[in-house]
CSV table of C-alpha atoms (C1' of nucleotides) in Angstrom, one decimal:
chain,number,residue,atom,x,y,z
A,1,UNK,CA,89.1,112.9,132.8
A,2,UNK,CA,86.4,110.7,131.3
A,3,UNK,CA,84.0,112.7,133.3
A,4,UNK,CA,80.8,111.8,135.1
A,5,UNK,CA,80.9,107.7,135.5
A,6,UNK,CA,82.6,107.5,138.5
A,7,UNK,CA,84.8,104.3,138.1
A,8,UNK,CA,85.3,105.8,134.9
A,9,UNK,CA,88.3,107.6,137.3
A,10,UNK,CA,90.1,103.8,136.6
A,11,UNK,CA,90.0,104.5,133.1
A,12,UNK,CA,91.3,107.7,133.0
A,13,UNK,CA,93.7,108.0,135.8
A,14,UNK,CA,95.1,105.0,133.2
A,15,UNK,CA,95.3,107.4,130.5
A,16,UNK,CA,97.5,110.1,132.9
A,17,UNK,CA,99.5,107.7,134.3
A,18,UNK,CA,100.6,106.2,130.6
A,19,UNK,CA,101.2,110.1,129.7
A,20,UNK,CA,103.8,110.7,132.7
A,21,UNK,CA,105.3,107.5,131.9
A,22,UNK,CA,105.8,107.7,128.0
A,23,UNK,CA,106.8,111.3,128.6
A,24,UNK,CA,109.9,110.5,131.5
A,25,UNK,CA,111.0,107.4,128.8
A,26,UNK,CA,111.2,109.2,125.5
A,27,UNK,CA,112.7,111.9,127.1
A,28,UNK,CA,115.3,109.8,128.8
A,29,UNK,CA,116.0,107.2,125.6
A,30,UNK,CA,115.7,110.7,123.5
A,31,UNK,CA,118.7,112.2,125.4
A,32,UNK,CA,120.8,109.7,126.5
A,33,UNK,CA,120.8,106.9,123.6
A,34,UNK,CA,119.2,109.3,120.6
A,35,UNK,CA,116.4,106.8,120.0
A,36,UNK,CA,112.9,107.2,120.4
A,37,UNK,CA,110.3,104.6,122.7
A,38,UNK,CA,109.1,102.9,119.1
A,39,UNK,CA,112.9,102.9,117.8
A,40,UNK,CA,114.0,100.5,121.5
A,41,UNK,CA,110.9,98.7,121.1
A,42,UNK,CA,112.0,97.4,117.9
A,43,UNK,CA,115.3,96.7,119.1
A,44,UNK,CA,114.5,95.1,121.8
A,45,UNK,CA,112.4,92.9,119.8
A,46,UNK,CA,114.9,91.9,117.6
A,47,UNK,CA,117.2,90.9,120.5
A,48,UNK,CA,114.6,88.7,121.4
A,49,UNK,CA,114.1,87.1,118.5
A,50,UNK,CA,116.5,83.9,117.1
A,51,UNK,CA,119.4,85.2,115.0
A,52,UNK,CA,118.7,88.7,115.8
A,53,UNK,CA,116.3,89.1,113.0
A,54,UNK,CA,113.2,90.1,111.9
A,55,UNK,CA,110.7,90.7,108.7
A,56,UNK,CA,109.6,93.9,108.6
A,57,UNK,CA,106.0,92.9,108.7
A,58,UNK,CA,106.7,91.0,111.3
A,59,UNK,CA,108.2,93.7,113.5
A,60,UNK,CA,104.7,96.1,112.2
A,61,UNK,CA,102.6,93.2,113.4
A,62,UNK,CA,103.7,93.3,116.5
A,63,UNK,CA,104.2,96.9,117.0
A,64,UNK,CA,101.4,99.9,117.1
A,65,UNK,CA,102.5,101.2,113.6
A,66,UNK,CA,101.6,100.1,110.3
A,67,UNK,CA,104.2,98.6,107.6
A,68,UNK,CA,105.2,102.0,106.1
A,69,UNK,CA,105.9,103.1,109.2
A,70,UNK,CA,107.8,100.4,110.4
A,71,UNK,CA,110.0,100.6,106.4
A,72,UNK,CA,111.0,104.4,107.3
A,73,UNK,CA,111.8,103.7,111.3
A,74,UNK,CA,113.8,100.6,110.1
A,75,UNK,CA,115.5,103.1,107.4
A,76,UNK,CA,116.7,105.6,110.6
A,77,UNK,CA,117.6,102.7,112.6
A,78,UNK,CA,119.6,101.3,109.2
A,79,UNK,CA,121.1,104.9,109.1
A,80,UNK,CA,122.2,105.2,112.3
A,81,UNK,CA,123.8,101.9,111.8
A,82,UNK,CA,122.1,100.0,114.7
A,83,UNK,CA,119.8,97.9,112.4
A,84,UNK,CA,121.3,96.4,108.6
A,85,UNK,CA,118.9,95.1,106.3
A,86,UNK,CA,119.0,92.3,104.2
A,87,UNK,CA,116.7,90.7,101.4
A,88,UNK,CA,115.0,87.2,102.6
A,89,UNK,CA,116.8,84.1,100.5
A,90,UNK,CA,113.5,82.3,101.1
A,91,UNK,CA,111.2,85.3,99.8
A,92,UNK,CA,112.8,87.8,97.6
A,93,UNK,CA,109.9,90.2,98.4
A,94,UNK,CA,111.0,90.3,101.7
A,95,UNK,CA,113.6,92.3,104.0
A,96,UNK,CA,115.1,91.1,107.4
A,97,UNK,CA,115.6,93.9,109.7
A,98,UNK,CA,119.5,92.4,111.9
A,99,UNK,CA,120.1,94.0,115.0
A,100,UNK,CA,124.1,95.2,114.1
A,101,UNK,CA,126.7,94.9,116.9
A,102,UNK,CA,126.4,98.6,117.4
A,103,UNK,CA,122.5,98.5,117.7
A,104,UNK,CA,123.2,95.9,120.6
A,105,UNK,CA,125.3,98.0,122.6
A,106,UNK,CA,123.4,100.6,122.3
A,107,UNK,CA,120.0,98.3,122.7
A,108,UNK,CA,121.8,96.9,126.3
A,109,UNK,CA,122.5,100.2,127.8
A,110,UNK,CA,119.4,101.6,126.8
A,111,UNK,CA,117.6,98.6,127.9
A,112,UNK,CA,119.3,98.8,131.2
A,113,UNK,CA,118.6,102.6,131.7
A,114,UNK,CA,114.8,102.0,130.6
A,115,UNK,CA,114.6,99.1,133.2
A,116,UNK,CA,115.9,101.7,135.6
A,117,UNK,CA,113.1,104.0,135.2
A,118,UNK,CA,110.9,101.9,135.2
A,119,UNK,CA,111.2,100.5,138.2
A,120,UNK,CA,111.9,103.6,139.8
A,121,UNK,CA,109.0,105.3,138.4
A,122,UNK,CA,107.0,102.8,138.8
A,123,UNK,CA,106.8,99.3,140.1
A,124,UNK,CA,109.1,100.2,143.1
A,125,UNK,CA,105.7,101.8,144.4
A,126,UNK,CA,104.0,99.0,144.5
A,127,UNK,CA,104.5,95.3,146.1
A,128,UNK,CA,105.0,92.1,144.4
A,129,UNK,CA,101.8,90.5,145.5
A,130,UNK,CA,100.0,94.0,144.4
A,131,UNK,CA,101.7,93.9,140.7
A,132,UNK,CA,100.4,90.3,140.5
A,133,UNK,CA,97.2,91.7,141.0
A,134,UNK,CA,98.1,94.0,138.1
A,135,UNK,CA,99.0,91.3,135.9
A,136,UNK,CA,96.1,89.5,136.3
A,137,UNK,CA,93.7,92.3,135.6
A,138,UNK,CA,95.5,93.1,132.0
A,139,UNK,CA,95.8,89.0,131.3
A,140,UNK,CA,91.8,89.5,132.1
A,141,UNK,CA,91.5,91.8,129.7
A,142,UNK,CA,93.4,90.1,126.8
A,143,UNK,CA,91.7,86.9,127.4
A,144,UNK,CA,88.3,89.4,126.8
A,145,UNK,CA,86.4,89.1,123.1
A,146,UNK,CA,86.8,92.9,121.7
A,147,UNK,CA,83.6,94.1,121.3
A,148,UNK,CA,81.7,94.3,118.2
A,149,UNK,CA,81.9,97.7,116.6
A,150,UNK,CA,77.6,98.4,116.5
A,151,UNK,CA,77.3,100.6,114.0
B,1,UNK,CA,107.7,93.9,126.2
B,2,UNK,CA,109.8,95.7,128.9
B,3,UNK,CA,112.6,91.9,128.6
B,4,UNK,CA,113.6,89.9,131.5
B,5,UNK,CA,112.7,91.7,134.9
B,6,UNK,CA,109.7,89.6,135.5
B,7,UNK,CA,107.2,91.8,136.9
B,8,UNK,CA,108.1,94.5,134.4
B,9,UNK,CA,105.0,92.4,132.5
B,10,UNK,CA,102.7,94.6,135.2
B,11,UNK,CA,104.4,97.7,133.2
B,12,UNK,CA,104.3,96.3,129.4
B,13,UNK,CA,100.9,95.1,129.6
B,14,UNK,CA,99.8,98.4,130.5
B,15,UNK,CA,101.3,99.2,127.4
B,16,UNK,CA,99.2,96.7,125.9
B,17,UNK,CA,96.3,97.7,127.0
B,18,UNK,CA,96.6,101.2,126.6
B,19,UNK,CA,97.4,100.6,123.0
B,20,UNK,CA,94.6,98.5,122.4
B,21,UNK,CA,92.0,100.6,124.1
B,22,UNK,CA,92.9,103.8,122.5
B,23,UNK,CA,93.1,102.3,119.1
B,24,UNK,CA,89.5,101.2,119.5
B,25,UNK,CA,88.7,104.5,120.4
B,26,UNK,CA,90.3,106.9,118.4
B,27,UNK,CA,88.8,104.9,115.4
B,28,UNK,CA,85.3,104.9,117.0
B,29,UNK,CA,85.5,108.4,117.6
B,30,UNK,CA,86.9,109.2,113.8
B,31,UNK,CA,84.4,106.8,112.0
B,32,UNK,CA,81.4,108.1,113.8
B,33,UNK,CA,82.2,111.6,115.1
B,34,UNK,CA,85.4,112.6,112.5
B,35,UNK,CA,87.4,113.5,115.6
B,36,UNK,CA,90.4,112.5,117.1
B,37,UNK,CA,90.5,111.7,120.9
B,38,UNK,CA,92.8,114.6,121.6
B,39,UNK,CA,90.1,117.1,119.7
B,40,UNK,CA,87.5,115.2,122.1
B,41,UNK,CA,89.5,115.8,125.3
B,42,UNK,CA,89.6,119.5,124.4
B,43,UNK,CA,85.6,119.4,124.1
B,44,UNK,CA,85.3,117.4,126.9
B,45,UNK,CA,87.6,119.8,129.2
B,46,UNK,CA,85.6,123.3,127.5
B,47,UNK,CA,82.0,121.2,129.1
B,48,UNK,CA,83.3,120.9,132.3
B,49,UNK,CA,84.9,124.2,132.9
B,50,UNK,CA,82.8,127.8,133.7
B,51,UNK,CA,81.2,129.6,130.6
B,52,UNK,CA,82.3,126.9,128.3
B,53,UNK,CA,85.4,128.6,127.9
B,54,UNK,CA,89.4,127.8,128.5
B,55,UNK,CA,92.4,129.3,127.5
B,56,UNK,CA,95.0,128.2,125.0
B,57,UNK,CA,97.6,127.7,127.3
B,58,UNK,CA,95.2,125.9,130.0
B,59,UNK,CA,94.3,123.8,127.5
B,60,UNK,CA,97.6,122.6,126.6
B,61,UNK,CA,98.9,122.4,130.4
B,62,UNK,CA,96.0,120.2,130.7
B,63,UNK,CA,97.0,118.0,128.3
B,64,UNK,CA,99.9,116.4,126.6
B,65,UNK,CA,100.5,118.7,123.5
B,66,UNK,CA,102.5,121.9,123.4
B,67,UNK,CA,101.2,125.6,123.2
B,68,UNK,CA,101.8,125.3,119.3
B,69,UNK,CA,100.0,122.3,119.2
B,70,UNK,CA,97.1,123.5,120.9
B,71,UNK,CA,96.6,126.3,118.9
B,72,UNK,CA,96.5,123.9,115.8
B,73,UNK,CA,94.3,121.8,117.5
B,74,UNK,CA,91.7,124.8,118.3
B,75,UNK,CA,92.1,125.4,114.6
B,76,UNK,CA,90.6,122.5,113.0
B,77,UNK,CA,87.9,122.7,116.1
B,78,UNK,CA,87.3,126.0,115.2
B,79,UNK,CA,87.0,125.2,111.3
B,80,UNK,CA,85.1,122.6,112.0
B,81,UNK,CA,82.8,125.0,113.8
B,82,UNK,CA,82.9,123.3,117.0
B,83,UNK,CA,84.2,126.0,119.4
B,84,UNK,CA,84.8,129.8,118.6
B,85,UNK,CA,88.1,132.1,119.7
B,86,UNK,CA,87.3,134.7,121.4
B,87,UNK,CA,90.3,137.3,122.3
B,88,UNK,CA,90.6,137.7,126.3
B,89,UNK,CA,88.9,140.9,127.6
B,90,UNK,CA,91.4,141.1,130.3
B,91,UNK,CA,94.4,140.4,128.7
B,92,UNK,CA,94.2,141.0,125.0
B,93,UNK,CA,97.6,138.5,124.3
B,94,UNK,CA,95.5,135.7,125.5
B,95,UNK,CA,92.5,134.3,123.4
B,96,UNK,CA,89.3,132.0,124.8
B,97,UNK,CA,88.7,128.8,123.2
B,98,UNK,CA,84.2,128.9,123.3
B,99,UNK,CA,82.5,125.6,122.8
B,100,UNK,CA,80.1,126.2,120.2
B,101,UNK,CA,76.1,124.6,120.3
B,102,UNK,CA,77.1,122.1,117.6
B,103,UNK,CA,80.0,121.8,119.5
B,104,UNK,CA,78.5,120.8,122.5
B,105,UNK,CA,76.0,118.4,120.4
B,106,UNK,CA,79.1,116.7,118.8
B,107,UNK,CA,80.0,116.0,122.1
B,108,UNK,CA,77.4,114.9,123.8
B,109,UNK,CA,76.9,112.5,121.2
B,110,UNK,CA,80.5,111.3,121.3
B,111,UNK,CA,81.0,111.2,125.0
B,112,UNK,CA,77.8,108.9,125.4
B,113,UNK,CA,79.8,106.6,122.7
B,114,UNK,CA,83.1,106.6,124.7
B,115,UNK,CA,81.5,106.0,128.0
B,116,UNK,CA,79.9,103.2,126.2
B,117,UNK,CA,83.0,101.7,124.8
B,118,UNK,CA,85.6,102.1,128.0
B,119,UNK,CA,82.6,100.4,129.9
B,120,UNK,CA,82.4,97.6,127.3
B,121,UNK,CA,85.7,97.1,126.6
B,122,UNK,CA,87.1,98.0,130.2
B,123,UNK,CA,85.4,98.7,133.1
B,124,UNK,CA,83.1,95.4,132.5
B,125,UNK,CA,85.9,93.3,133.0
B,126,UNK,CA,86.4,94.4,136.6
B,127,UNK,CA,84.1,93.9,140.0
B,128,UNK,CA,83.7,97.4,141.6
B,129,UNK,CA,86.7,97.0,144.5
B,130,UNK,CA,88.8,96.0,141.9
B,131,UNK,CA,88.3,99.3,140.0
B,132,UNK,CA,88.6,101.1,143.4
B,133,UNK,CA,92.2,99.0,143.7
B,134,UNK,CA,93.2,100.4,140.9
B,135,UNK,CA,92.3,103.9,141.0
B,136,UNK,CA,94.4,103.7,144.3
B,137,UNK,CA,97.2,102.0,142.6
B,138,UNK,CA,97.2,105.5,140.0
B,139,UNK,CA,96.3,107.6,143.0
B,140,UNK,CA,99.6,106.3,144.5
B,141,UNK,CA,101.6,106.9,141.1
B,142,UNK,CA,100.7,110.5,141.4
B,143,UNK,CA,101.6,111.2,145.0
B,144,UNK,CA,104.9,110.3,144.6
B,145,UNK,CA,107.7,112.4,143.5
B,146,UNK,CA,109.1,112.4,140.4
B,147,UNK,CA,112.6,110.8,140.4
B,148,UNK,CA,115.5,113.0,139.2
B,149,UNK,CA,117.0,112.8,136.3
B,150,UNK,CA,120.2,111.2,137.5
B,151,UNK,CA,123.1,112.6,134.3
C,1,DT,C1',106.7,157.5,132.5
C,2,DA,C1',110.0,154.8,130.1
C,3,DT,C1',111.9,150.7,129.2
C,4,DA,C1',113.5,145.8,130.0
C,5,DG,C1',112.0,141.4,130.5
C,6,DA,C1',108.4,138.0,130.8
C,7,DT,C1',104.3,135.7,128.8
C,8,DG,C1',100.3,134.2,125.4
C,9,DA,C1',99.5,132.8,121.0
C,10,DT,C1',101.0,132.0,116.3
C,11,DT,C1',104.0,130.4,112.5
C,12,DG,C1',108.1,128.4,109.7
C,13,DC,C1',110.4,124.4,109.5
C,14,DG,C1',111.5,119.6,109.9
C,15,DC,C1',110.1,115.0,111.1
C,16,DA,C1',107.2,110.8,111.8
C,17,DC,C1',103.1,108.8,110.7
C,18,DG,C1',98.9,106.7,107.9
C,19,DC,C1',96.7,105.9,103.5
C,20,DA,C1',97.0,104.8,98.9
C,21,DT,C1',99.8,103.4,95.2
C,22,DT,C1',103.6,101.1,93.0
C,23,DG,C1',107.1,97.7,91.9
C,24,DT,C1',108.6,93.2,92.7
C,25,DC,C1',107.9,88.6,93.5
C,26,DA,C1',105.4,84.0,94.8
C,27,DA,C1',101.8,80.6,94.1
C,28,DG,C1',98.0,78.5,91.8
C,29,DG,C1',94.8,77.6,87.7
C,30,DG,C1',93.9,77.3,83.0
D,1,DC,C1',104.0,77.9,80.4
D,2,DC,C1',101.6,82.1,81.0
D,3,DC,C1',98.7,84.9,83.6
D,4,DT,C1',96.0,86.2,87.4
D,5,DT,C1',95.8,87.0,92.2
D,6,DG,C1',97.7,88.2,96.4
D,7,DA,C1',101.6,89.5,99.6
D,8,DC,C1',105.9,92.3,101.0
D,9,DA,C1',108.2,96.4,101.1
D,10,DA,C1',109.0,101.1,99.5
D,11,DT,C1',107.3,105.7,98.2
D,12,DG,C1',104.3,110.1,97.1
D,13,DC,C1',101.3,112.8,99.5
D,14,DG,C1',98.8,114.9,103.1
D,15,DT,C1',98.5,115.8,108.1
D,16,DG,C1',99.7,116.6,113.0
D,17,DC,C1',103.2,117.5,116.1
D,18,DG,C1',107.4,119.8,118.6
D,19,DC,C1',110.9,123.3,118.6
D,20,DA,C1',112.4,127.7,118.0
D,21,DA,C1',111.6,132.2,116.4
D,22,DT,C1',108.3,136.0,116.2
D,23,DC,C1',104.7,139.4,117.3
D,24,DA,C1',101.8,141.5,120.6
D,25,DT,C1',101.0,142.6,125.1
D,26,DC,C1',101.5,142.8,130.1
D,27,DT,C1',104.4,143.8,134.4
D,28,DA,C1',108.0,145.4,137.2
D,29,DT,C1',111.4,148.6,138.1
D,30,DA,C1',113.8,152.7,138.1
DNA sequence: TATAGATGATTGCGCACGCATTGTCAAGGG
DNA sequence: CCCTTGACAATGCGTGCGCAATCATCTATA
């Protein structure tokens, strides 16, 4: 893709391999559970989270979109009845976003489906000691200062 | 990200790290060149191929947008007087999208940036045979079959 | 040759996003 | 106690995308 640096191939077969992926998930959690990748991600999230709860900046913090986006997908997730929302006693200026009993069922066969692919797209190609190796080259690159815009 | 099957971290921190990298470089490329990187990817494909020239529908195999969103796409290059449409000689449904000079100068000037900038931010992190152990990680992706749908 | 079906590109429509703005509220300083 | 400043969420607006429908053209078949 990224044309003539020749390791540059790392970088790009990347870029293809996160395309396949992305496309095989959404269409999946699309078809069989009506939700998009960023809709589970922010279920999953709150099923993480103590009390099944979180604010939605929060939730846009930790997520790739910004806080507006993060109001309106919360609103289809609150219309779809997955997701309820609730105004902070602590904060008034503030809304929790509460995984609903519905949004859980729907989060764990999702969840388990998404696993499935996954795995079977994916990390069944591989062998443990070779995604360790993975692993460590992303932790590598987390643990690495982002560069300086220079200009 | 991708909850409690343990090496599934090999699969969400590629995530990660996609999301992170492309964020740097979308918004290098907009600040600095006011284009997107699926705008650059066109460019990018029209240089390498024969005559400067592709098709709308190679285009958009080649990449992860529809037809429609292609010819969108070719629009706003095309506005921004970056590459020309030219109907196909040989079969007049068809239409050419032509890199333009200024075109080809915008990216020139923006491919030395994003070679700079997955090196930087990237490829630095990583001795040589570990960018060759990845590229055959991808390779591997790519060779094997795409699972069925199974519902 | 005539015609049915396939294919390339475009366009109407609806949807999701980001940016900028607004309304509401919290916290701190005169 | 008020008033300024900043933070949270929601909303108006513009933009880019996919899907489905459309138009023009090519191709195969009788």
């Amino acid at each position: 893709m990224s044309g003539k640096f020749d390791d540059g191939a790392a970088w790009s077969k990347l870029l293809s391999v996160h395309a396949v992926m992305m496309h095989r998930l959404e269409e999946m959690l699309q078809s069989k559970y009506r939700i998009s990748h960023g809709e589970f991600e922010v279920l999953l999230r709150l099923s993480w989270s103590t009390d099944q709860r979180m604010r939605i900046r929060e939730l846009a913090d930790a997520s790739v979109i910004t806080r507006s986006g993060m109001s309106r997908l919360v609103d289809r997730l609150e219309n779809a009845g997955l997701v309820q929302r609730e105004t902070a006693i602590e904060d008034a200026r503030g809304a929790y976003a509460i995984l609903t009993s519905a949004g859980r069922e729907r989060l764990d066969a999702a969840e388990a489906s998404n696993i499935a692919l996954v795995r079977e797209s994916f990390l069944s190609l591989y062998k443990e000691d070779e995604l360790g190796q993975m692993v460590e080259f992303w932790t590598r690159f987390f643990n690495h200062p982002s560069p300086e815009p220079d200009s």
